[in-house]
Amino acid sequence: MGLSRLAALHGVATSFSPSADVTVSVPDDTVTAVLAALGVDAATPADVRRSLDAAESAAASRLLPPTVVTWSGEPLPATLTALPPGAVLTVDHEAGTTDAPQPLRMRVTSAPPSSAPDRPSWWTEPSLGVHRLTVTTPDHRRATVTLVVAPDRVPRVPGRTHGFLVQLYSLLSARSWGMGDLADLADLAAWSGRTLGTGFVQVNPLHAAVPGSPTDPSPYRPSSRRFPDPVHLHIESIPEYGHVPEPGRAALDDLRQEAAALREAVLNKGALIDRDAVWALKKQALEIVHQVPLTPGRRAAYCDFLAGQGQALEDHALWCALAEVHGPQWRTWPEGLRDPRSPQSARARGELLERVDFHCRLAWLTDTQLATAQSAARESGMAVGIVHDLAVGVHPDGADAWAQQDAFAHGMSVGAPPDAFNAHGQDWGLPPWRPDALAATGYAPYRNLLRGLLAHAGALRIDHVMGLFRLWWVPEGRPPTEGTYVGHDAEAMLAVLVLEAHRAGAVVIGEDLGTVEPGVREALARRGVLGTSVLWFERDWDGTGRPLAPEQWRRDCVATATTHDLPSTAARLTGDHVTLRHRLGLLARGLEQELAEDAADTAEWLGYLARLRLLPEGDGDEEAAVRAVHRFLLSTPARMVGVWLPDTVGDRRPQNLPGTWDQYPNWRLPVADAEGHPLTLEEIAASPRLHRLMEVLPAAPDGTGGARSPGGPGARTAPPGARPS
């Protein structure tokens, strides 16, 4: 009982329920290991008693938790209404808020009978923001904590809209350096917004990767979530590029030729996207461009960027510079350099100043091209624009794990418990944030992360959004089945998210597929966070098990036919995804049985689409069936409908096949047609199949109907390959 009580006080679960009627106990060794990662000693019964006494004593004497949340216009939390009469509250406002600079002071009084106890008369609402709250009681107890004052919900999607989902690296134009870049993103947005009336383009995480040989190609295991990866830069769009003198100009021309060969290999010779080769060329080019002095105006903008990013950018750039010298695994660096605040690290900042400046400059250049992409999207008439993606966590060897060591739980990895789809559970190899460390800092790392991602986003998708509430921690050396859930303060996590989205004017989308704790979807919906609904998973699971009627779908969601982790629509309709998994030895049952079950599922959906008169072309036409699927999505009340860009051209290959590593080229495939021939952005934009699919989508902003012909209203005057200046 003592261990269970101690675990509960620190948000550590001692049991979990993989299904409604099943409860599984967590091994005591797991609970002990997780508590140790939180700084709590529970190694022996005596240690448990001492730690429990200390935790209960601290809880009893605590005036307020480290972070207090209030929602604008809503009842105050019990932590505030339960303060003793006579207590004085002093609010020091966050810099930049609209309140007067002098602190706001309130005195707790006994609420009169006519006063609502959840909104007492003594309370004066501070402005939205993250403030410092100090409480002093009549008996001279005192506490200073973080106060988060958040609006009641994130911004809404303006009306209903549809748009494309794409992995940016897979979107090569005729001018790309071997993989898609930010100019390709801007061009896709400008073309689709103007010509097709799309309202958004959703991309994969563009976070900075851990350098290596080879680099982990997954965008969901980055070095840093705070800063984007300069591999996405379009080199020729950098203003200094045009001012490189000889012999640098000749060297740049040679690099462009090598980049053209990389692009040609991917598009016409069956080569995979080679991120490392692309980065090797771009880095050489950026070294040359970096030698060109900035103009006074550009220098001023760069200095503003440095000031705005502060210590976080300096740490990130120093990690990049140190990784060039000592390799990317910071735990193997000389001991003093493993601590970003050590004298040795301070000395290294001076010794590597030029390299630190180089990496700061790359972050700035990438930020400016992200801004250009969002501007291109909004100028094209998009209601939302670019939808960025936030990965669940970071690589344990990366920049964030080095710079924020106090915020991460050492010896732990994030994953998923065993369930009906994976009896062995999952270990994602991502160190989790410590909930107590986040709360103690007023969620500063989380706030800064969101602020950076939202700076040039029309919306933010949060992968595994359930992680705002709890995450499955797996102790190092143990299988995922021997992990446990560790809870966050969901109110605080949501409040910070809502506040930062409000400030950015951005929509928020949560990826809430899979096992979801009861009440999570309701809590997210209350705050305006959209969910994710994938057609093949939307069935009446509590009743008939049949496809869910379109009118029964939730309104507050992004409705799609597939995702980057699932088969393309053409592959699912044809059963190609089953034969692919068979070739790779991933099927749990025989091929014939799997094919038969898959065919029955597909036939049920196609029959349902036909009964709804969404498949007028009849059965047997794969392209028509893809259109019918999207007609169905449009018949739901979903606020956003996402079209997987590879679906528009019949691509049958998944971008990522969970459960594989080197057996399948995850994260390295270009968008291709139904025969597997890679297509450029220009060819995709001209695809008759794409235009036939887009004709079923809603009217464009000018009311002309679905996809507009190249010469019709709103048509672009430049070819799809045109680059922003």
Steps between C-alpha positions, in 0.01 A plus 500: 500500500785738581655463154159548333431813705846639425456428129159667496642817657747522211258411221640150444243229422521162674248340262346568160204383293574394142124448456187586694478166681870431556735643765871421498727559799833675443806319641633657820847515344361719223331735745820525703709576190259767378490665843881503502496683165278759671751539783301291748675222692285188535772233491409343836192502725682742731576730205134486399391606849746789512409621150129466573529697824692773317250514213195512726658764722586714198147465363343594834713811544481618139288809444482457123637262236800626297270600211143623536260521206198724456282508192362835392140538615486157663487394867821533696682180599454374852865579575409870492151496649627292796761759604443626856318833548737789525753349263647757259557406137750703298522448124814616319397512138686341215702745292306618201151449642246780497486546876661798666858428613415523868406168666136406538402443865193320637397404853303182563174564683213279604262502207157653577202268450410659167849453363572190296752294699683401181549863388538702823452874505858564612646348184618741228577321175858560381557530128574191295857387553749321722550701818666466841252460786608556860273406790557622853276371780414673831726251681791611277519198275608594151515334159593626154376295205423530129150615405378409151195697390367345181206566268230236508591346162733512204404689182237336284534391140326766289215296356580164337807443291703233325867466420796277432705280732857435384842398627710794382815301422293291252390804298779562248469775243708526183736727695528316831838385628394136531215545748211738554577838653327806640474666161319189376266532797434867422437413137262214581306733729490787249389274214244291689352797682449701184417223256319243715360713782677298769509644849814339640807285441601271786863384513710263707709632790777723365701471823880492497640148456792340681796499258656163438598245243235414419266751661182358649257580217193513724370855548343377825831441684674835465798662669293807582131574478569865574693582181439393139748309288697709248498204261161639395652828380474595136852624442431725202234692694753628755564866408876470553515217246481746213796701632756220531814605308744276314636243568204427730258546209667222300496274806126564544438413137684171549290424807184570306608251238558237767158580647345459155658155479346408838160620381536311172591180686184521711263600222627284217733230630310353793730637770367577847503849643842536660467767768864470601624557145264796459622653826865448408448710186283763667740541789787567259286756320397664825863526611571695181191721530584566866813690392288771334449791745143579594363837396423739788131420482558125490750528785243685710239231429749228594584675826131529581463128441794422729356719773159342466628142521745564782670222694309221324649583160848549642482157664373338182772658287769406751382138497520503118854644515613250764348213301719600206808461721409211730220318318125513563487275809547755775530239775836401346635857494771612744335503841486877542324548167218268598362780717386806301552722807852385587812722477626274221184558297527875563857491372392300195244768414787744456732261323230392253340841463515499118336156479239599755419807291479283187239273658309797642494647150361175357219505756418856400504424127273201551265710711476762225414237238237351731350849522508528121315170462223609738474837327469329163224279639300785647549721194358219286175528693551209738286525813759321713827468308786278607424239765817406685549178696634457854673168567445321833858538615867529411797273443692426823827600329368827359530869575185531712593204720843660558381857558199410719639213707322611816165480321537140375459175692827311469490127434144516366349474154155585369293227334163330502358216711400165350157508341283310254715616208844444655531243776864595565444872551727764348820679603556815294842582639402854605582630849195655670477838663474487879157639596636637827785682325262656249266620774789646701606715203147612417518271194767722345651235267151408377396864457813585304458193282142589411584864439772407254286251309200730482694803378434418134214251525136525412445189710696254706447124499610329822609141452363266769311785664409268786852569624376832637317290760725199556783308335612139518849492655725200439802462733828443318574131450139391546250395231211738420263260676669596829438871475240719666309821449625826647251786510546866416299788641268497200337830597836675491612327178173595331500855636848570365403350164179702477675821604781467243259399222283800587799733478598354162143489368555133415272197489608191698454141382557201726594158363277294728504163324537178696442443871365818659433541871135575582430872515802605292314566175232690691760718676673576169172580326402736782813702427440498125775251412397307191533123492609271217255260337617245241227347287595133537497523881166679530255224582218454747725314740247509784217365285488332161869538414400628158635817336396807694239707319642833379260706711627318811858614452620772732510853368817611673751287315720465196347222292739303278520176308852420618813628673876469456497181713221330304457360149403740225135482398583323172709241686220435746236469230711253300643301791855597403577591861434140607728350237770753593489394864506135389817557294664651807390223734280725710171308487389318815278266298506336157488717187170358372326558832632856524402578140152359549438702815636816338289447188188455711571823685555689174189349342290607797621858467453509122153357535417766756635775274288365215186497715569862588522572125857620537633249246301573183770348280431154647732236642830401343644847434780569750529870417123544529509325837765746624270785396208333678702476820561874487136573418418312820747705702338816365156373603609492864481818712880504547638854505812399307537229233854391426599350165820292508692646205626159379132392479441762231734319259433137603821435697481155661803520729479604867748763612556309824428137580485458880684195624780531245843659504735395219247263342315794342616847384305697759506879460704480176245467219398774255135541406434262209221403262305173502787320323756624751659759271610805705328827412623855535286772652447633148374161381275461803348844436428403139367152581156433346436246776561766764263742333229235465524429872504866599184566298300321772618746764303806615477829320811711484503836682370681192204262477600351164472142618771241539838497331550791267658457162842660451346779297197556722432747779778519752749316278863564574700699248826319575573129438483260796878503528522875559688593815429777749758773488 
